[in-house]
PDB file of C-alpha atoms and ligand atoms in Angstrom:
ATOM      1  CA  MET A   1       0.000   0.000   0.000  1.00 44.00           C
ATOM      2  CA  ALA A   2       1.397   3.424  -0.958  1.00 63.00           C
ATOM      3  CA  VAL A   3       1.934   5.990   1.801  1.00 74.00           C
ATOM      4  CA  GLU A   4       0.238   9.382   1.824  1.00 75.00           C
ATOM      5  CA  PRO A   5       2.272  12.441   0.788  1.00 72.00           C
ATOM      6  CA  VAL A   6       2.746  15.248   3.299  1.00 72.00           C
ATOM      7  CA  VAL A   7       2.864  19.044   2.947  1.00 65.00           C
ATOM      8  CA  TYR A   8       4.193  21.748   5.270  1.00 62.00           C
ATOM      9  CA  GLY A   9       1.483  23.448   7.317  1.00 59.00           C
ATOM     10  CA  ALA A  10      -1.770  24.525   5.703  1.00 53.00           C
ATOM     11  CA  SER A  11      -1.043  24.748   2.012  1.00 60.00           C
ATOM     12  CA  GLU A  12      -2.677  24.461  -1.375  1.00 66.00           C
ATOM     13  CA  ARG A  13       0.643  23.524  -2.924  1.00 69.00           C
ATOM     14  CA  PRO A  14       1.009  19.961  -4.143  1.00 72.00           C
ATOM     15  CA  PRO A  15       3.473  17.830  -2.148  1.00 76.00           C
ATOM     16  CA  ARG A  16       7.007  17.650  -3.504  1.00 84.00           C
ATOM     17  CA  GLY A  17       8.637  14.282  -3.993  1.00 87.00           C
ATOM     18  CA  ASP A  18       7.515  10.917  -5.288  1.00 89.00           C
ATOM     19  CA  TYR A  19       5.854   9.093  -2.391  1.00 92.00           C
ATOM     20  CA  SER A  20       5.136   6.017  -4.512  1.00 92.00           C
ATOM     21  CA  ARG A  21       8.781   5.053  -3.871  1.00 92.00           C
ATOM     22  CA  ALA A  22       8.342   5.076  -0.088  1.00 95.00           C
ATOM     23  CA  ARG A  23       8.155   2.026   2.125  1.00 96.00           C
ATOM     24  CA  GLU A  24       5.655   1.767   5.000  1.00 95.00           C
ATOM     25  CA  ASP A  25       8.074   3.648   7.271  1.00 96.00           C
ATOM     26  CA  TYR A  26       8.417   6.380   4.605  1.00 96.00           C
ATOM     27  CA  THR A  27      12.064   5.582   3.849  1.00 97.00           C
ATOM     28  CA  CYS A  28      13.143   4.943   0.262  1.00 97.00           C
ATOM     29  CA  PRO A  29      16.329   4.256  -1.698  1.00 96.00           C
ATOM     30  CA  GLN A  30      18.403   7.372  -2.417  1.00 97.00           C
ATOM     31  CA  ASN A  31      18.581   6.530  -6.161  1.00 89.00           C
ATOM     32  CA  TRP A  32      21.836   8.465  -6.432  1.00 96.00           C
ATOM     33  CA  SER A  33      22.259   7.618 -10.119  1.00 96.00           C
ATOM     34  CA  THR A  34      19.146   9.635 -11.054  1.00 95.00           C
ATOM     35  CA  TYR A  35      20.688  12.986 -10.031  1.00 97.00           C
ATOM     36  CA  THR A  36      21.562  15.121 -13.050  1.00 97.00           C
ATOM     37  CA  GLU A  37      24.699  17.196 -13.509  1.00 97.00           C
ATOM     38  CA  ALA A  38      22.496  20.246 -12.870  1.00 97.00           C
ATOM     39  CA  ASP A  39      21.392  18.722  -9.529  1.00 97.00           C
ATOM     40  CA  HIS A  40      24.999  18.173  -8.456  1.00 98.00           C
ATOM     41  CA  ASP A  41      25.886  21.671  -9.578  1.00 98.00           C
ATOM     42  CA  THR A  42      23.063  23.183  -7.500  1.00 98.00           C
ATOM     43  CA  TYR A  43      24.334  21.310  -4.430  1.00 98.00           C
ATOM     44  CA  ARG A  44      27.939  22.367  -5.098  1.00 98.00           C
ATOM     45  CA  ARG A  45      26.959  26.041  -5.435  1.00 98.00           C
ATOM     46  CA  LEU A  46      24.736  25.972  -2.342  1.00 98.00           C
ATOM     47  CA  TYR A  47      27.495  24.313  -0.295  1.00 98.00           C
ATOM     48  CA  GLU A  48      30.082  26.812  -1.495  1.00 98.00           C
ATOM     49  CA  ARG A  49      27.950  29.855  -0.718  1.00 97.00           C
ATOM     50  CA  GLN A  50      26.746  28.628   2.642  1.00 97.00           C
ATOM     51  CA  SER A  51      30.062  27.318   3.968  1.00 97.00           C
ATOM     52  CA  ALA A  52      31.661  30.696   3.212  1.00 98.00           C
ATOM     53  CA  LEU A  53      29.107  32.398   5.476  1.00 97.00           C
ATOM     54  CA  LEU A  54      29.719  30.224   8.546  1.00 98.00           C
ATOM     55  CA  PRO A  55      32.726  31.832  10.313  1.00 97.00           C
ATOM     56  CA  GLY A  56      31.528  34.077  13.120  1.00 97.00           C
ATOM     57  CA  LEU A  57      27.895  33.030  12.651  1.00 98.00           C
ATOM     58  CA  ALA A  58      27.697  29.227  12.985  1.00 98.00           C
ATOM     59  CA  SER A  59      28.366  27.279  16.169  1.00 98.00           C
ATOM     60  CA  GLN A  60      31.882  25.901  16.473  1.00 97.00           C
ATOM     61  CA  ALA A  61      30.549  22.355  16.858  1.00 97.00           C
ATOM     62  CA  PHE A  62      28.833  22.689  13.484  1.00 98.00           C
ATOM     63  CA  ILE A  63      31.896  24.157  11.756  1.00 98.00           C
ATOM     64  CA  ASP A  64      34.064  21.389  13.199  1.00 97.00           C
ATOM     65  CA  ALA A  65      31.684  18.651  12.040  1.00 97.00           C
ATOM     66  CA  LEU A  66      30.859  19.935   8.555  1.00 98.00           C
ATOM     67  CA  PRO A  67      33.789  18.176   6.804  1.00 97.00           C
ATOM     68  CA  SER A  68      32.281  14.862   7.986  1.00 97.00           C
ATOM     69  CA  LEU A  69      29.735  15.219   5.167  1.00 97.00           C
ATOM     70  CA  GLY A  70      32.552  14.388   2.740  1.00 96.00           C
ATOM     71  CA  VAL A  71      32.307  15.507  -0.881  1.00 96.00           C
ATOM     72  CA  ARG A  72      31.187  19.072  -1.443  1.00 97.00           C
ATOM     73  CA  ASP A  73      31.187  19.283  -5.230  1.00 97.00           C
ATOM     74  CA  ARG A  74      28.282  16.870  -5.724  1.00 98.00           C
ATOM     75  CA  ILE A  75      25.388  15.406  -3.737  1.00 98.00           C
ATOM     76  CA  PRO A  76      26.952  12.850  -1.370  1.00 98.00           C
ATOM     77  CA  ARG A  77      25.916   9.217  -1.311  1.00 98.00           C
ATOM     78  CA  PHE A  78      24.086   8.667   1.983  1.00 98.00           C
ATOM     79  CA  ASP A  79      25.798   5.282   2.381  1.00 98.00           C
ATOM     80  CA  GLU A  80      29.195   6.961   2.403  1.00 98.00           C
ATOM     81  CA  ILE A  81      28.143   9.420   5.102  1.00 98.00           C
ATOM     82  CA  ASN A  82      26.783   6.533   7.158  1.00 98.00           C
ATOM     83  CA  GLU A  83      30.170   4.800   7.047  1.00 98.00           C
ATOM     84  CA  ARG A  84      31.473   7.732   9.116  1.00 98.00           C
ATOM     85  CA  LEU A  85      28.328   8.581  11.093  1.00 98.00           C
ATOM     86  CA  ARG A  86      27.593   5.102  12.495  1.00 98.00           C
ATOM     87  CA  PRO A  87      30.956   4.718  14.234  1.00 98.00           C
ATOM     88  CA  ALA A  88      30.855   8.354  15.438  1.00 98.00           C
ATOM     89  CA  THR A  89      27.488   8.411  17.228  1.00 98.00           C
ATOM     90  CA  GLY A  90      25.496   5.334  16.213  1.00 98.00           C
ATOM     91  CA  TRP A  91      23.212   7.413  13.978  1.00 98.00           C
ATOM     92  CA  GLU A  92      22.459   6.777  10.326  1.00 98.00           C
ATOM     93  CA  ILE A  93      20.684   8.823   7.707  1.00 98.00           C
ATOM     94  CA  VAL A  94      17.874   7.359   5.622  1.00 98.00           C
ATOM     95  CA  ALA A  95      16.386   8.745   2.400  1.00 98.00           C
ATOM     96  CA  VAL A  96      12.746   9.902   2.361  1.00 97.00           C
ATOM     97  CA  PRO A  97      10.707  11.397  -0.514  1.00 95.00           C
ATOM     98  CA  GLY A  98       9.959  14.607   1.448  1.00 94.00           C
ATOM     99  CA  LEU A  99       8.156  15.575   4.638  1.00 92.00           C
ATOM    100  CA  ILE A 100       6.803  12.622   6.558  1.00 93.00           C
ATOM    101  CA  PRO A 101       4.022  12.423   9.171  1.00 92.00           C
ATOM    102  CA  GLU A 102       4.614  12.908  12.863  1.00 92.00           C
ATOM    103  CA  ARG A 103       4.487   9.286  14.045  1.00 94.00           C
ATOM    104  CA  PRO A 104       6.960   7.754  11.544  1.00 96.00           C
ATOM    105  CA  PHE A 105       9.206  10.833  11.955  1.00 96.00           C
ATOM    106  CA  PHE A 106       9.402  10.422  15.735  1.00 96.00           C
ATOM    107  CA  ASP A 107       9.875   6.679  15.302  1.00 97.00           C
ATOM    108  CA  LEU A 108      12.918   7.144  13.040  1.00 98.00           C
ATOM    109  CA  LEU A 109      14.531   9.652  15.422  1.00 98.00           C
ATOM    110  CA  ALA A 110      13.903   7.452  18.450  1.00 98.00           C
ATOM    111  CA  ASN A 111      15.851   4.727  16.618  1.00 98.00           C
ATOM    112  CA  ARG A 112      18.743   7.059  15.694  1.00 98.00           C
ATOM    113  CA  ARG A 113      17.752   7.215  12.030  1.00 98.00           C
ATOM    114  CA  PHE A 114      17.538  10.713  10.543  1.00 98.00           C
ATOM    115  CA  PRO A 115      15.273  11.173   7.501  1.00 98.00           C
ATOM    116  CA  VAL A 116      16.925  13.099   4.669  1.00 98.00           C
ATOM    117  CA  THR A 117      14.885  14.265   1.686  1.00 97.00           C
ATOM    118  CA  ASP A 118      16.663  12.991  -1.411  1.00 95.00           C
ATOM    119  CA  TRP A 119      15.590  15.486  -4.106  1.00 96.00           C
ATOM    120  CA  ILE A 120      17.188  18.894  -4.651  1.00 97.00           C
ATOM    121  CA  ARG A 121      15.582  22.259  -5.388  1.00 95.00           C
ATOM    122  CA  THR A 122      15.463  23.647  -8.921  1.00 94.00           C
ATOM    123  CA  PRO A 123      17.949  26.351  -9.941  1.00 93.00           C
ATOM    124  CA  GLU A 124      15.044  28.854  -9.755  1.00 92.00           C
ATOM    125  CA  GLU A 125      14.674  28.013  -6.050  1.00 92.00           C
ATOM    126  CA  PHE A 126      18.369  28.540  -5.337  1.00 93.00           C
ATOM    127  CA  ASP A 127      17.810  31.328  -2.797  1.00 89.00           C
ATOM    128  CA  TYR A 128      14.661  30.122  -1.116  1.00 86.00           C
ATOM    129  CA  ILE A 129      12.579  26.991  -0.785  1.00 86.00           C
ATOM    130  CA  VAL A 130       9.795  26.322   1.728  1.00 82.00           C
ATOM    131  CA  GLU A 131      10.145  22.539   1.922  1.00 88.00           C
ATOM    132  CA  PRO A 132      13.303  20.852   3.121  1.00 93.00           C
ATOM    133  CA  ASP A 133      15.371  19.430   0.248  1.00 96.00           C
ATOM    134  CA  VAL A 134      18.562  17.356   0.286  1.00 97.00           C
ATOM    135  CA  PHE A 135      20.723  20.442   0.784  1.00 97.00           C
ATOM    136  CA  HIS A 136      18.761  21.648   3.812  1.00 97.00           C
ATOM    137  CA  ASP A 137      18.605  18.194   5.361  1.00 97.00           C
ATOM    138  CA  LEU A 138      22.233  17.207   4.762  1.00 98.00           C
ATOM    139  CA  PHE A 139      24.051  20.490   5.226  1.00 98.00           C
ATOM    140  CA  GLY A 140      21.741  21.793   7.955  1.00 98.00           C
ATOM    141  CA  HIS A 141      21.051  18.726  10.062  1.00 98.00           C
ATOM    142  CA  VAL A 142      23.637  16.021   9.556  1.00 98.00           C
ATOM    143  CA  PRO A 143      26.870  17.665  10.797  1.00 98.00           C
ATOM    144  CA  LEU A 144      25.576  17.985  14.375  1.00 98.00           C
ATOM    145  CA  LEU A 145      24.514  14.318  14.362  1.00 98.00           C
ATOM    146  CA  PHE A 146      28.287  13.742  14.603  1.00 98.00           C
ATOM    147  CA  ASN A 147      28.237  15.614  17.957  1.00 98.00           C
ATOM    148  CA  PRO A 148      27.537  13.013  20.679  1.00 98.00           C
ATOM    149  CA  VAL A 149      25.509  15.264  23.001  1.00 98.00           C
ATOM    150  CA  PHE A 150      23.433  16.839  20.271  1.00 98.00           C
ATOM    151  CA  ALA A 151      22.875  13.427  18.680  1.00 98.00           C
ATOM    152  CA  ASP A 152      21.566  12.131  22.023  1.00 98.00           C
ATOM    153  CA  TYR A 153      19.235  15.123  22.261  1.00 98.00           C
ATOM    154  CA  VAL A 154      17.730  14.388  18.848  1.00 98.00           C
ATOM    155  CA  GLN A 155      17.064  10.781  19.852  1.00 98.00           C
ATOM    156  CA  ARG A 156      15.518  11.923  23.130  1.00 97.00           C
ATOM    157  CA  TYR A 157      13.324  14.289  21.141  1.00 97.00           C
ATOM    158  CA  GLY A 158      12.109  11.358  19.022  1.00 97.00           C
ATOM    159  CA  GLN A 159      11.369   9.271  22.104  1.00 97.00           C
ATOM    160  CA  GLY A 160       9.479  12.186  23.624  1.00 97.00           C
ATOM    161  CA  GLY A 161       7.676  12.616  20.327  1.00 96.00           C
ATOM    162  CA  LEU A 162       6.250   9.112  20.445  1.00 97.00           C
ATOM    163  CA  LYS A 163       4.853   9.862  23.910  1.00 97.00           C
ATOM    164  CA  ALA A 164       3.602  13.277  22.793  1.00 96.00           C
ATOM    165  CA  HIS A 165       1.858  11.721  19.807  1.00 94.00           C
ATOM    166  CA  ASP A 166      -0.098   9.405  22.116  1.00 94.00           C
ATOM    167  CA  LEU A 167      -0.956  12.358  24.373  1.00 96.00           C
ATOM    168  CA  GLY A 168      -2.122  14.499  21.437  1.00 95.00           C
ATOM    169  CA  ALA A 169       0.708  16.929  22.172  1.00 96.00           C
ATOM    170  CA  GLY A 170       2.719  16.459  18.971  1.00 94.00           C
ATOM    171  CA  GLU A 171       2.083  20.008  17.802  1.00 94.00           C
ATOM    172  CA  LEU A 172       3.303  21.482  21.097  1.00 96.00           C
ATOM    173  CA  LEU A 173       6.453  19.389  21.024  1.00 96.00           C
ATOM    174  CA  SER A 174       7.065  20.263  17.371  1.00 95.00           C
ATOM    175  CA  ARG A 175       7.623  23.850  18.489  1.00 97.00           C
ATOM    176  CA  LEU A 176      10.585  22.680  20.555  1.00 97.00           C
ATOM    177  CA  TYR A 177      12.020  20.996  17.444  1.00 97.00           C
ATOM    178  CA  TRP A 178      11.407  24.134  15.434  1.00 96.00           C
ATOM    179  CA  TYR A 179      13.021  26.525  17.895  1.00 97.00           C
ATOM    180  CA  THR A 180      16.010  24.289  18.700  1.00 98.00           C
ATOM    181  CA  ILE A 181      16.902  21.804  15.945  1.00 98.00           C
ATOM    182  CA  GLU A 182      15.702  24.114  13.156  1.00 97.00           C
ATOM    183  CA  PHE A 183      16.180  27.659  14.465  1.00 97.00           C
ATOM    184  CA  GLY A 184      18.245  27.423  17.640  1.00 98.00           C
ATOM    185  CA  LEU A 185      20.925  29.888  18.730  1.00 98.00           C
ATOM    186  CA  ILE A 186      23.687  29.174  21.235  1.00 98.00           C
ATOM    187  CA  ARG A 187      25.874  31.457  23.350  1.00 97.00           C
ATOM    188  CA  GLU A 188      29.537  30.646  22.783  1.00 97.00           C
ATOM    189  CA  PRO A 189      32.679  32.283  24.241  1.00 95.00           C
ATOM    190  CA  HIS A 190      32.988  34.586  21.222  1.00 93.00           C
ATOM    191  CA  GLY A 191      29.302  35.481  21.067  1.00 95.00           C
ATOM    192  CA  LEU A 192      25.989  34.294  19.759  1.00 97.00           C
ATOM    193  CA  ARG A 193      26.063  31.551  17.094  1.00 98.00           C
ATOM    194  CA  ALA A 194      23.512  29.513  15.149  1.00 98.00           C
ATOM    195  CA  TYR A 195      23.118  25.743  15.474  1.00 98.00           C
ATOM    196  CA  GLY A 196      19.636  25.298  13.938  1.00 98.00           C
ATOM    197  CA  ALA A 197      19.474  23.694  10.490  1.00 97.00           C
ATOM    198  CA  GLY A 198      16.887  26.117   9.134  1.00 95.00           C
ATOM    199  CA  ILE A 199      19.257  28.991   9.874  1.00 96.00           C
ATOM    200  CA  LEU A 200      22.465  27.250   8.805  1.00 97.00           C
ATOM    201  CA  SER A 201      21.061  26.294   5.412  1.00 95.00           C
ATOM    202  CA  SER A 202      19.674  29.804   4.723  1.00 93.00           C
ATOM    203  CA  SER A 203      21.865  32.530   3.252  1.00 89.00           C
ATOM    204  CA  GLY A 204      19.799  35.417   4.619  1.00 92.00           C
ATOM    205  CA  GLU A 205      18.585  34.177   7.983  1.00 95.00           C
ATOM    206  CA  LEU A 206      22.039  33.114   9.199  1.00 96.00           C
ATOM    207  CA  ARG A 207      23.296  36.672   9.427  1.00 96.00           C
ATOM    208  CA  HIS A 208      19.896  38.069  10.428  1.00 96.00           C
ATOM    209  CA  SER A 209      19.373  35.679  13.339  1.00 97.00           C
ATOM    210  CA  VAL A 210      22.831  36.183  14.820  1.00 97.00           C
ATOM    211  CA  THR A 211      23.476  39.872  14.177  1.00 96.00           C
ATOM    212  CA  SER A 212      20.260  41.818  13.568  1.00 95.00           C
ATOM    213  CA  PRO A 213      19.366  44.213  16.390  1.00 93.00           C
ATOM    214  CA  ARG A 214      15.749  44.072  15.211  1.00 91.00           C
ATOM    215  CA  THR A 215      14.803  40.558  16.250  1.00 94.00           C
ATOM    216  CA  ARG A 216      13.765  38.919  19.504  1.00 96.00           C
ATOM    217  CA  ARG A 217      16.163  36.529  21.234  1.00 98.00           C
ATOM    218  CA  ILE A 218      15.250  34.979  24.563  1.00 98.00           C
ATOM    219  CA  ALA A 219      16.721  32.279  26.786  1.00 98.00           C
ATOM    220  CA  LEU A 220      15.163  28.910  26.021  1.00 98.00           C
ATOM    221  CA  ASP A 221      12.405  28.024  28.449  1.00 97.00           C
ATOM    222  CA  LEU A 222      10.435  24.886  27.615  1.00 97.00           C
ATOM    223  CA  VAL A 223       6.988  26.218  28.444  1.00 98.00           C
ATOM    224  CA  ARG A 224       7.583  29.558  26.734  1.00 98.00           C
ATOM    225  CA  CYS A 225       8.927  27.797  23.657  1.00 98.00           C
ATOM    226  CA  MET A 226       6.061  25.321  23.346  1.00 98.00           C
ATOM    227  CA  ARG A 227       3.509  28.128  23.701  1.00 98.00           C
ATOM    228  CA  THR A 228       5.002  30.040  20.792  1.00 97.00           C
ATOM    229  CA  ARG A 229       3.659  29.693  17.264  1.00 96.00           C
ATOM    230  CA  TYR A 230       6.199  29.893  14.444  1.00 94.00           C
ATOM    231  CA  LYS A 231       6.575  31.082  10.878  1.00 87.00           C
ATOM    232  CA  ILE A 232       7.211  28.683   8.017  1.00 85.00           C
ATOM    233  CA  ASP A 233       7.480  31.264   5.238  1.00 82.00           C
ATOM    234  CA  ASP A 234       9.501  34.120   6.748  1.00 88.00           C
ATOM    235  CA  TYR A 235      12.413  34.716   9.132  1.00 93.00           C
ATOM    236  CA  GLN A 236      11.492  33.762  12.679  1.00 95.00           C
ATOM    237  CA  ALA A 237      10.198  36.602  14.867  1.00 95.00           C
ATOM    238  CA  THR A 238      11.730  35.032  17.987  1.00 97.00           C
ATOM    239  CA  TYR A 239      14.862  32.937  18.503  1.00 98.00           C
ATOM    240  CA  PHE A 240      15.434  30.833  21.622  1.00 98.00           C
ATOM    241  CA  VAL A 241      18.975  30.737  22.965  1.00 98.00           C
ATOM    242  CA  ILE A 242      20.815  27.971  24.824  1.00 98.00           C
ATOM    243  CA  ASP A 243      24.214  27.924  26.541  1.00 98.00           C
ATOM    244  CA  SER A 244      25.227  24.364  25.642  1.00 98.00           C
ATOM    245  CA  PHE A 245      23.950  21.170  24.073  1.00 98.00           C
ATOM    246  CA  GLU A 246      24.264  19.579  27.525  1.00 98.00           C
ATOM    247  CA  GLN A 247      21.698  22.106  28.776  1.00 97.00           C
ATOM    248  CA  LEU A 248      19.348  21.076  25.973  1.00 96.00           C
ATOM    249  CA  PHE A 249      19.792  17.408  26.773  1.00 97.00           C
ATOM    250  CA  GLU A 250      19.241  17.873  30.504  1.00 97.00           C
ATOM    251  CA  MET A 251      16.277  20.182  30.013  1.00 96.00           C
ATOM    252  CA  THR A 252      14.454  17.453  28.097  1.00 94.00           C
ATOM    253  CA  ALA A 253      15.082  14.662  30.605  1.00 95.00           C
ATOM    254  CA  PRO A 254      11.833  15.061  32.627  1.00 95.00           C
ATOM    255  CA  ASP A 255       8.497  13.566  31.624  1.00 96.00           C
ATOM    256  CA  PHE A 256       6.747  16.274  29.603  1.00 97.00           C
ATOM    257  CA  THR A 257       3.174  15.228  30.544  1.00 97.00           C
ATOM    258  CA  PRO A 258       2.708  17.923  33.237  1.00 97.00           C
ATOM    259  CA  ILE A 259       4.583  20.454  31.085  1.00 97.00           C
ATOM    260  CA  TYR A 260       2.042  19.998  28.275  1.00 98.00           C
ATOM    261  CA  GLU A 261      -0.732  20.632  30.800  1.00 97.00           C
ATOM    262  CA  THR A 262       0.930  23.898  31.817  1.00 98.00           C
ATOM    263  CA  VAL A 263       1.414  24.915  28.192  1.00 98.00           C
ATOM    264  CA  ARG A 264      -2.246  24.239  27.406  1.00 98.00           C
ATOM    265  CA  ALA A 265      -3.427  26.101  30.517  1.00 98.00           C
ATOM    266  CA  LEU A 266      -1.375  29.193  29.653  1.00 98.00           C
ATOM    267  CA  GLY A 267      -2.399  29.179  25.991  1.00 97.00           C
ATOM    268  CA  GLU A 268      -0.450  29.811  22.826  1.00 97.00           C
ATOM    269  CA  LEU A 269       1.444  32.989  21.949  1.00 97.00           C
ATOM    270  CA  PRO A 270       1.958  34.683  18.577  1.00 96.00           C
ATOM    271  CA  ALA A 271       5.389  34.268  16.996  1.00 96.00           C
ATOM    272  CA  ASP A 272       6.357  37.835  17.891  1.00 94.00           C
ATOM    273  CA  ALA A 273       5.080  37.935  21.476  1.00 95.00           C
ATOM    274  CA  SER A 274       6.991  39.466  24.381  1.00 94.00           C
ATOM    275  CA  ILE A 275       5.983  38.506  27.893  1.00 95.00           C
ATOM    276  CA  ALA A 276       7.153  39.708  31.305  1.00 94.00           C
ATOM    277  CA  SER A 277       8.885  36.456  32.205  1.00 95.00           C
ATOM    278  CA  ASP A 278      11.127  36.450  29.093  1.00 95.00           C
ATOM    279  CA  SER A 279      14.880  36.613  29.634  1.00 95.00           C
ATOM    280  CA  PRO A 280      16.091  38.673  26.667  1.00 94.00           C
ATOM    281  CA  ILE A 281      19.532  37.894  25.259  1.00 94.00           C
ATOM    282  CA  THR A 282      21.393  41.010  24.170  1.00 87.00           C
ATOM    283  CA  LEU A 283      24.033  41.163  21.468  1.00 81.00           C
ATOM    284  CA  GLY A 284      27.680  41.737  22.255  1.00 65.00           C
TER     285      GLY A 284
HETATM  286 FE1  LIG B   1      14.940  20.715   8.835  1.00 74.88          FE
END
């Protein structure tokens, strides 16, 4: 039986990717041989532009791990990355046709398998694409899976996700993913840096999130984060800041069941909210 395609948020756009290739768990073969020279060239140009932007803006752990992706002048073979990733942290990447539903997504993460979309954007989408493609997923997400503490956090997120799904709290928990794994900032000795994949794979938002005086940055608080709606088609209005990946891992150790109750009782906040209990993070 074929699996259902998935789209990002409420959208009239047709889903990207060929879901007829997907297995029941939504994984599929990478089909590396079907990439065209233009596909490889798009990846090469995206990698070149983005890697040049990293110094002073990306977290040191990310910069240190990026070479682990291997080749940069063409789309890597996932199998080759896995030969390095498995011994490093016990994770592996698996190809998927695009976005996948909550339950199978959490299930893959809980088993240390990270889903990576295998198609690449068109040249016309070079600067901006709403859906994650192979460049976003590989360049943005995979380097930090080589970091043992961050890799453990992502697995813990998946395990928590399975529980959240059963509690009907998947949407609340997805905000934690969004504001950490996708759009997280971290305070490092030399200043604020980005570790979220959505920022690291974006040419504009990387500089904006780390340096713009006109955006909101607050210390990560679980309840505050899970109350906060987010934007899928614009720069984030609020960034949540951590001090270390260890902090992230420890913060997510408790059972979230009572935390979801608190979040529901307090109600959701718009993406650009400011509330009295926020701890703003200033630049410099
Ligand atoms: Fe992502």
